[in-house]
Coordinates of C-alpha atoms in Angstrom, one line a residue:
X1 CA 28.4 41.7 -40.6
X2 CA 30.9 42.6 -42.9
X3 CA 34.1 44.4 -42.0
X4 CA 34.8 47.9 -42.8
X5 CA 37.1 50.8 -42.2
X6 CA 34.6 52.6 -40.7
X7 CA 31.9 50.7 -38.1
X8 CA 29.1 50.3 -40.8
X9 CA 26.8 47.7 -40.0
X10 CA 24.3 46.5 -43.1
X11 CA 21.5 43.8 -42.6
X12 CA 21.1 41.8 -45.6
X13 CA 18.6 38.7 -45.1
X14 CA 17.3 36.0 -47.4
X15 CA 15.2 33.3 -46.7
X16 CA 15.3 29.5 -45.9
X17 CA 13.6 26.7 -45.5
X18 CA 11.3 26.4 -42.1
X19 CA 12.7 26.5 -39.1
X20 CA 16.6 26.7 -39.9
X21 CA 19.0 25.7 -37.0
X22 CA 22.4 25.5 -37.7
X23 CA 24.9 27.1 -40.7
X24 CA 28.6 26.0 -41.9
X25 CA 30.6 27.8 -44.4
X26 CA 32.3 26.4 -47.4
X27 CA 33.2 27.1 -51.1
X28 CA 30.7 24.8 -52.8
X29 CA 31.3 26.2 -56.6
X30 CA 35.0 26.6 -56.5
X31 CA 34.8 30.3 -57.7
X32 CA 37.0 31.1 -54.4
X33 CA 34.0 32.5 -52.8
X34 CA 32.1 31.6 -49.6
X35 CA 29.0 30.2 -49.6
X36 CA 26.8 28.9 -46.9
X37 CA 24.3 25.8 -45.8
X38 CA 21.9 25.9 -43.5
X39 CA 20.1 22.8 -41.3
X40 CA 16.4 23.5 -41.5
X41 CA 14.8 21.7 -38.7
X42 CA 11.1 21.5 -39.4
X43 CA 10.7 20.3 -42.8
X44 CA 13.8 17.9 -43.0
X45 CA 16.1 19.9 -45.4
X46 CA 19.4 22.2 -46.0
X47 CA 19.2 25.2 -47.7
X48 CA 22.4 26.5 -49.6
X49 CA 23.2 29.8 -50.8
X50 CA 25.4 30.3 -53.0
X51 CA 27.9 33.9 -52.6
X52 CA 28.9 36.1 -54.9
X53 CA 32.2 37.6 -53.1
X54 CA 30.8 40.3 -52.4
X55 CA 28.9 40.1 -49.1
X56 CA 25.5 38.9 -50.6
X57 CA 24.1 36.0 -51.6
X58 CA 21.7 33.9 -54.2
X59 CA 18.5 32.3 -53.2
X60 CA 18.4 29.2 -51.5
X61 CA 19.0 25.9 -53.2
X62 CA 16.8 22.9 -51.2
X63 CA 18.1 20.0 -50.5
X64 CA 16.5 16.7 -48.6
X65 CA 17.6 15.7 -45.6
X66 CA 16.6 13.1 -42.5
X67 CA 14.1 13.7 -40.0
X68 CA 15.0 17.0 -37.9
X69 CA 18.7 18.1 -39.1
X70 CA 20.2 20.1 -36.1
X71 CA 23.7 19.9 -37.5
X72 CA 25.5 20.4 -40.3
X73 CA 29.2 20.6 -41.0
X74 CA 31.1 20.6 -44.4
X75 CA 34.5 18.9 -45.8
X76 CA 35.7 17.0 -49.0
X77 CA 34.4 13.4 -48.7
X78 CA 35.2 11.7 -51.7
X79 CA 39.0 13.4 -52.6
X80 CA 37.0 15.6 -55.9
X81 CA 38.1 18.6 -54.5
X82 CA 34.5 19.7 -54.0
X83 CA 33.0 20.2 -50.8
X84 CA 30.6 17.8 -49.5
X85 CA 27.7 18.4 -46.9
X86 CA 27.2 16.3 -43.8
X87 CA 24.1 16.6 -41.3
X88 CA 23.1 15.0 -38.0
X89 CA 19.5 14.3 -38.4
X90 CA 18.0 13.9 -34.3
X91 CA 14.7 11.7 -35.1
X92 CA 15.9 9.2 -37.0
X93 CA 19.4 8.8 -35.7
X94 CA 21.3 9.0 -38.8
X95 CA 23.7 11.3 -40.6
X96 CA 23.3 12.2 -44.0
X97 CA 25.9 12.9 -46.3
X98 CA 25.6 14.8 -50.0
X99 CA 27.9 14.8 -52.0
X100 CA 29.0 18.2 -54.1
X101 CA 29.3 18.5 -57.6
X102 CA 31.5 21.7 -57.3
X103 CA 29.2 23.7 -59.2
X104 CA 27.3 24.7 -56.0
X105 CA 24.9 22.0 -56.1
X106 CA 24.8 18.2 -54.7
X107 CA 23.7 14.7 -55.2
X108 CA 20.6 12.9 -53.2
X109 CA 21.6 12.2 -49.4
X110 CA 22.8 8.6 -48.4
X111 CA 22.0 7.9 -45.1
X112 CA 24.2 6.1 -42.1
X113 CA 23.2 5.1 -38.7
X114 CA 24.7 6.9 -36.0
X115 CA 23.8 6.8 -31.7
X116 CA 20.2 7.9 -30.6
X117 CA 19.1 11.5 -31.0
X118 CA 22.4 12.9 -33.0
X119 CA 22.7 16.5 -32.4
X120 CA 26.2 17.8 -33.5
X121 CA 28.5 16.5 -36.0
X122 CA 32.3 17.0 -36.9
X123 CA 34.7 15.8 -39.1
X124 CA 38.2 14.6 -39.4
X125 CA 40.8 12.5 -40.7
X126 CA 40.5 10.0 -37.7
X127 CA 42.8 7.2 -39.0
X128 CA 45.8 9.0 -40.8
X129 CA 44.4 8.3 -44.7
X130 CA 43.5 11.1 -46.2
X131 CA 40.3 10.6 -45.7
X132 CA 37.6 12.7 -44.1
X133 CA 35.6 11.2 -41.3
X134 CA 32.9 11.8 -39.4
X135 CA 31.9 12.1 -35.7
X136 CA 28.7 12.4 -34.3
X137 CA 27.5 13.5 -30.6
X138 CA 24.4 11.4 -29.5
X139 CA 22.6 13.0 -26.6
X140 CA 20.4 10.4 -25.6
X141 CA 22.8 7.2 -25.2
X142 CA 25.8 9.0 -24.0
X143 CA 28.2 8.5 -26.9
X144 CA 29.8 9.6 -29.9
X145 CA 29.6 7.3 -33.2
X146 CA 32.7 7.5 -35.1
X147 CA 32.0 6.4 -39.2
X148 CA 35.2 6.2 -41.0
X149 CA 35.2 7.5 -44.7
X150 CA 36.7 5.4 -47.4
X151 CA 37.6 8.3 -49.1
X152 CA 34.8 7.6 -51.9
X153 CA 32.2 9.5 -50.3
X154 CA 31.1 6.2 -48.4
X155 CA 31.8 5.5 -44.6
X156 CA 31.8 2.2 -43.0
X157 CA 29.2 1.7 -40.2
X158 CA 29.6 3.3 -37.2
X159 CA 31.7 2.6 -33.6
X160 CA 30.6 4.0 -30.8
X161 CA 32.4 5.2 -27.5
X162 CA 31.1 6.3 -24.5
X163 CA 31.2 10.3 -23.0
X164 CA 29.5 11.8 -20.4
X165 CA 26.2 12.5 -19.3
X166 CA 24.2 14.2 -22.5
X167 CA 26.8 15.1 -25.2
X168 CA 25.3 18.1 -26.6
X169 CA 28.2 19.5 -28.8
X170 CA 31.6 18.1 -30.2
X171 CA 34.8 19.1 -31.6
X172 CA 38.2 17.7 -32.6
X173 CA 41.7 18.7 -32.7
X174 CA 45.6 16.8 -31.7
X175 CA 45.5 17.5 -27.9
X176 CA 48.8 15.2 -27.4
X177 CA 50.2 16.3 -30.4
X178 CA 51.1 13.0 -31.8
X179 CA 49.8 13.7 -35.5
X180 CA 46.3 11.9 -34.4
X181 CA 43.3 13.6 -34.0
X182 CA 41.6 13.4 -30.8
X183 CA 37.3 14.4 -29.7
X184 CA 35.9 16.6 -27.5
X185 CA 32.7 16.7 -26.1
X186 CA 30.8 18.9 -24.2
X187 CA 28.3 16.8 -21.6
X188 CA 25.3 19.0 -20.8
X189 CA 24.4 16.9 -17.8
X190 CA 27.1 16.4 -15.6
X191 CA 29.0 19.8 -16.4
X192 CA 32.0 18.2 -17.9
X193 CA 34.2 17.7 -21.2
X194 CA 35.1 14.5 -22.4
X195 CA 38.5 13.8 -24.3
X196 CA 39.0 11.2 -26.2
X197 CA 42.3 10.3 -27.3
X198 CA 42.6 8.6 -30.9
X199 CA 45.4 6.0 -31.7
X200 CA 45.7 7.3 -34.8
X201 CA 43.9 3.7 -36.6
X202 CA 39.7 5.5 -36.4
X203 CA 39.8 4.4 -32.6
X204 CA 39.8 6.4 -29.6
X205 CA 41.3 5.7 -26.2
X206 CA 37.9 5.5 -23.0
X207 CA 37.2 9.1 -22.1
X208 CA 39.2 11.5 -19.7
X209 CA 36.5 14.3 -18.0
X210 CA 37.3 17.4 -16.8
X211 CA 34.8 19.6 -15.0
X212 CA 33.7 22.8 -16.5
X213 CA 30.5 25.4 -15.5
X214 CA 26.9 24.8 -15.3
X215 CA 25.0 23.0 -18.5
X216 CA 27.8 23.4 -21.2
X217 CA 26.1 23.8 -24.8
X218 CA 28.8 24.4 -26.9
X219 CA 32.7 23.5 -27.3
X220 CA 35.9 24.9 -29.2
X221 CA 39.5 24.5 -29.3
X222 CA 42.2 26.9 -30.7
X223 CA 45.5 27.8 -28.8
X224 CA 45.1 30.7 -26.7
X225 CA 48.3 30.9 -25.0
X226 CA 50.7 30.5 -28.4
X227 CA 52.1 27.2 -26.8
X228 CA 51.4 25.0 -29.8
X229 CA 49.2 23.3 -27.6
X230 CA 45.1 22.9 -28.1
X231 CA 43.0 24.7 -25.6
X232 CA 39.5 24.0 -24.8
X233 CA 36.9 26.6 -24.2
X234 CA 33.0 26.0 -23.2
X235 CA 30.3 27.7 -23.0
X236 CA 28.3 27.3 -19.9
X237 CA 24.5 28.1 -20.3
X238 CA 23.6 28.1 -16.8
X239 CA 26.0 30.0 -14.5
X240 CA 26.7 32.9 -17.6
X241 CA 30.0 32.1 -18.3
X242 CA 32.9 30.5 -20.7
X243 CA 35.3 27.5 -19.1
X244 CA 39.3 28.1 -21.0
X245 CA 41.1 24.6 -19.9
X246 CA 44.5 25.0 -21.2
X247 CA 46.5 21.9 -22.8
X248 CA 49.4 20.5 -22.0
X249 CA 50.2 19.2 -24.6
X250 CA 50.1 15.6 -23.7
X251 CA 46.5 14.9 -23.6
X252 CA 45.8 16.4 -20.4
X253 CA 44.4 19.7 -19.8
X254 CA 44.4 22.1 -16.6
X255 CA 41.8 23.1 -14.4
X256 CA 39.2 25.5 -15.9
X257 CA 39.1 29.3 -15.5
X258 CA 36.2 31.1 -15.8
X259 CA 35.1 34.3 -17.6
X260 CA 31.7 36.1 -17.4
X261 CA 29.0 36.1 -19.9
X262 CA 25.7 37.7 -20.3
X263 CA 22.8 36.0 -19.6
X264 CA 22.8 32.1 -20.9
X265 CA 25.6 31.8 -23.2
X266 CA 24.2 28.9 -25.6
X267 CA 26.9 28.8 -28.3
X268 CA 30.6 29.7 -28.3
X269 CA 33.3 30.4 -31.3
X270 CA 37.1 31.4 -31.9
X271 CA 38.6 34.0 -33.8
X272 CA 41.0 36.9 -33.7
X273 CA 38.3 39.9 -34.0
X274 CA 41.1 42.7 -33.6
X275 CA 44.0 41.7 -35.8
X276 CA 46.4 41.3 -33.4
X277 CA 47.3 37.5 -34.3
X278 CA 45.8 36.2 -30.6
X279 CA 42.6 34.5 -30.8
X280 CA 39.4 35.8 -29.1
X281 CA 36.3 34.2 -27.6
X282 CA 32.5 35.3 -28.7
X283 CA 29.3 34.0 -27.5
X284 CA 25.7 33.9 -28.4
X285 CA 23.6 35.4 -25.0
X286 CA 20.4 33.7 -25.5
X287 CA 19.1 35.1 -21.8
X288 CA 20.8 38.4 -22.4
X289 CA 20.1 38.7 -26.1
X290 CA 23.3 39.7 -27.3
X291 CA 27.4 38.3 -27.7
X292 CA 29.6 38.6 -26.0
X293 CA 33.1 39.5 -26.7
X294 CA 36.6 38.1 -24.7
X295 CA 39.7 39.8 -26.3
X296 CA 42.2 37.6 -25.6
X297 CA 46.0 38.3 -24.6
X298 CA 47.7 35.5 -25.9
X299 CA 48.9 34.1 -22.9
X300 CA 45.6 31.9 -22.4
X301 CA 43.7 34.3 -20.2
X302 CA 41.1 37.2 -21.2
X303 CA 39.6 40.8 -21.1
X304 CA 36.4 41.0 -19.9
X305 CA 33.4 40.8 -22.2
X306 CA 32.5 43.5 -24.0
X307 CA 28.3 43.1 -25.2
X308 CA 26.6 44.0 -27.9
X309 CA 22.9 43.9 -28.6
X310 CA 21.0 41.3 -30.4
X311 CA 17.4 40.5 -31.2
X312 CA 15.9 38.2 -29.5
X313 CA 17.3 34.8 -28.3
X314 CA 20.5 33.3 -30.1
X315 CA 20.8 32.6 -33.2
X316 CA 23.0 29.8 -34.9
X317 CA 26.1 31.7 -36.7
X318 CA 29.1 31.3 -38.7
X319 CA 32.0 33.4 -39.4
X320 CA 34.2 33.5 -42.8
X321 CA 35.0 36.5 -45.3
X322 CA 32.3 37.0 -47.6
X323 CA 33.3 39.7 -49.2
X324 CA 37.3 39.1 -49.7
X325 CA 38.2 42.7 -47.3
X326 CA 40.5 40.3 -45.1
X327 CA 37.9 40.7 -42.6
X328 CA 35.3 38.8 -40.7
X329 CA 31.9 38.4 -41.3
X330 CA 29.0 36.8 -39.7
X331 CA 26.0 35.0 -41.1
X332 CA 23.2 34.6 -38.5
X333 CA 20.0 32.2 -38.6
X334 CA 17.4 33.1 -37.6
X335 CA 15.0 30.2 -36.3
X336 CA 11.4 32.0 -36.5
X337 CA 10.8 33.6 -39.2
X338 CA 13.1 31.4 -41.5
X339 CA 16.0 33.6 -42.7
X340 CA 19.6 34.1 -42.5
X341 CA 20.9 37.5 -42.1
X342 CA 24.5 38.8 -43.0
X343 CA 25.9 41.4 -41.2
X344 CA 30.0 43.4 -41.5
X345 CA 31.4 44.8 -38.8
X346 CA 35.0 46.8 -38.7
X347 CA 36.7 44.6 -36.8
X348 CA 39.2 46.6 -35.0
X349 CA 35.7 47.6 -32.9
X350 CA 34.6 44.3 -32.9
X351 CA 30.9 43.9 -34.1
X352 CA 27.3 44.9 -32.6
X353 CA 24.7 42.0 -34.6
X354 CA 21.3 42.7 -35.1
X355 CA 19.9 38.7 -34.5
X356 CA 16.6 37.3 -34.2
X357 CA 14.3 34.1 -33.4
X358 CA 15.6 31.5 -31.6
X359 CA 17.8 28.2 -32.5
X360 CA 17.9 25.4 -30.7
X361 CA 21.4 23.8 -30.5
X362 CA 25.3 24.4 -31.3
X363 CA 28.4 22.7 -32.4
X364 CA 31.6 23.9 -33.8
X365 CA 34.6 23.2 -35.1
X366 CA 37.6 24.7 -35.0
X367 CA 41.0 23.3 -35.2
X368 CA 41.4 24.1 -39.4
X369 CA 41.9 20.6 -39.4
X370 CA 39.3 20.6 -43.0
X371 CA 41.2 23.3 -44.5
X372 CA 38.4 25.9 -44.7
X373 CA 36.8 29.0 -42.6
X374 CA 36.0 28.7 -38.9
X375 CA 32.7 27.4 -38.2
X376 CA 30.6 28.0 -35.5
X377 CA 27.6 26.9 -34.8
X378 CA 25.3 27.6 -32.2
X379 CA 22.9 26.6 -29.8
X380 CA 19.8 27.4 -27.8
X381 CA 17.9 25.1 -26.1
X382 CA 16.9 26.2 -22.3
X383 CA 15.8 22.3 -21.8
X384 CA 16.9 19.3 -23.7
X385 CA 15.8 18.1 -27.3
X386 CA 13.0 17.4 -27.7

């Protein structure tokens, strides 16, 4: 969707490789307009397309991958000033990095070893050198593998920490607000967060959990309550609602409140969808086919949802402005028939999407920390990976 004056949703698809499963947003030509990349599941690829500024999009541009990319996330690995491409591949248990030209197109992948079954990835300046990082969530050893970057586009092999019980999605942002950037995960089977707390030198401090809802898929952080503090907010698939734990501070985060969702919430993202400078919550229904809405008052607590229609399932989606109206736009995969779809919305009414297929996992990130659009990525798997 693409934001207008008047509430004027247009569809605009184009196709991807098979089975696409997750999208980031990035400038990958340097022409100051978005572009996007897609994880395509099926046949081991990422498909970028290339914007023109003006809502729409070229054809895809294919890239290989590893075995089964569920995750992709975007940042500038190697200091060029272009931005680089980084996907969690689940069969193989690696990562695989490309590296950006800056003309919209990228080098082969090189490959790094992360946990086993990797299914969301972040990224992050984890030891205070300018240089991007990487984090990955493994869901079937119950860790995260942190791979610092040496600022050449290389990483060093991986460390791992432990989390809870099925990591299925992770984030980072400074939760103690000591300048070092700290993780996030969200543990689909023991209904909790992990925080990590990094030292500042690429290490991380044993986990500290916090109980949320019922099979969390997805994670987030922004400030909600204008405190200066990170908040954390999760998206529980299995009792229909979002968890807001509010921070501190100091590391530490209070007790969760809950909002309602529709049916399954799978994926979750921030962004102020009014214009009134106080971030919002949105999630993907997969149960309930549609997203919710949370309008949030700025004081860390928020309306109730407002729904909006969707095809069917949840689809994986990213936000940015496409079009350069100062408004926020949505890109949507859709997981069947192997397309991505672009819709605007007027944003003072927030958005109705028309979505379709399914998708099959989420991550996000959210703290700005890269220096580019909000991502959010999104999930839907009513059992594990499989």
């Amino acid at each position: 969707m693409i934001g207008y004056d008047e509430f004027f949703p247009i569809q605009k698809t184009y196709s991807t490789d098979r089975v696409p499963y997750s999208v980031a947003v990035g400038d990958f030509n340097n022409d100051t307009h978005l572009d996007i990349v897609v994880a395509n599941r099926r046949v081991a690829t990422v498909s970028v397309l290339v914007g023109y500024g003006d809502g729409s999009f070229a054809n895809q541009t294919t890239y290989s991958t590893g075995s089964r990319p569920v995750s992709v996330v975007v940042g500038d690995f190697n200091n060029d000033n272009h931005l680089d491409i980084a996907a969690a591949n689940s069969i193989d248990n690696t990562v695989s990095v490309l590296l950006g030209y800056g003309n919209g197109s990228f080098a082969n992948q090189t490959k790094y070893l992360t946990g086993s079954s990797p299914v969301s990835v972040a990224v992050g300046d984890f030891n205070n050198d300018t240089h991007l990082d990487i984090v990955v969530a493994n869901a079937d050893d119950n860790t995260v593998s942190v791979l610092l970057g040496y600022g050449n586009g290389s990483f060093a092999n991986q460390s791992t920490y432990s989390t809870g019980l099925v990591p299925w999605s992770v984030d980072v942002g400074d939760f103690n607000s000591d300048t070092r950037l700290d993780i996030v995960t969200a543990n689909l089977d023991d209904n909790t967060v992990s925080v990590l707390l990094g030292y500042g030198d690429g290490s991380f401090a044993d986990e500290i959990t916090y109980l949320i809802g019922s099979s969390p898929l997805s994670v987030a952080v922004g400030d909600f309550n204008y405190d200066t503090h990170l908040d954390i907010v999760v998206a529980n698939r299995d009792d229909d609602t979002v968890s807001v734990l509010l921070g501190y501070g100091n590391g530490s985060f209070a007790n969760q409140k809950t909002y309602s969702t529709d049916s399954q919430p799978s994926s979750i993202a921030v962004k102020d969808f009014n214009n009134d400078t106080r971030l919002d919550i949105v999630t993907a229904n997969f149960g309930g086919n549609t997203v919710s809405v949370l309008l949030g008052y700025g004081d860390g607590s928020f309306a109730n949802q407002t729904t909006y229609l969707t095809g069917s399932g949840t689809l994986a989606v990213a936000v940015g402005d496409f079009n350069h109206d100062t408004r926020t736009d949505i890109v949507a995969v859709n997981f069947n028939n192997n397309t991505v779809n672009f819709y605007n919305w007027r944003a003072a009414k927030l958005f109705e999407m028309l979505l379709d297929e399914e998708v099959e996992w989420i991550e996000s990130n959210f703290d700005g920390s890269v220096g580019f659009e909000l991502i959010a990525i999104c999930n839907l798997l009513n059992s594990k990976l499989n």
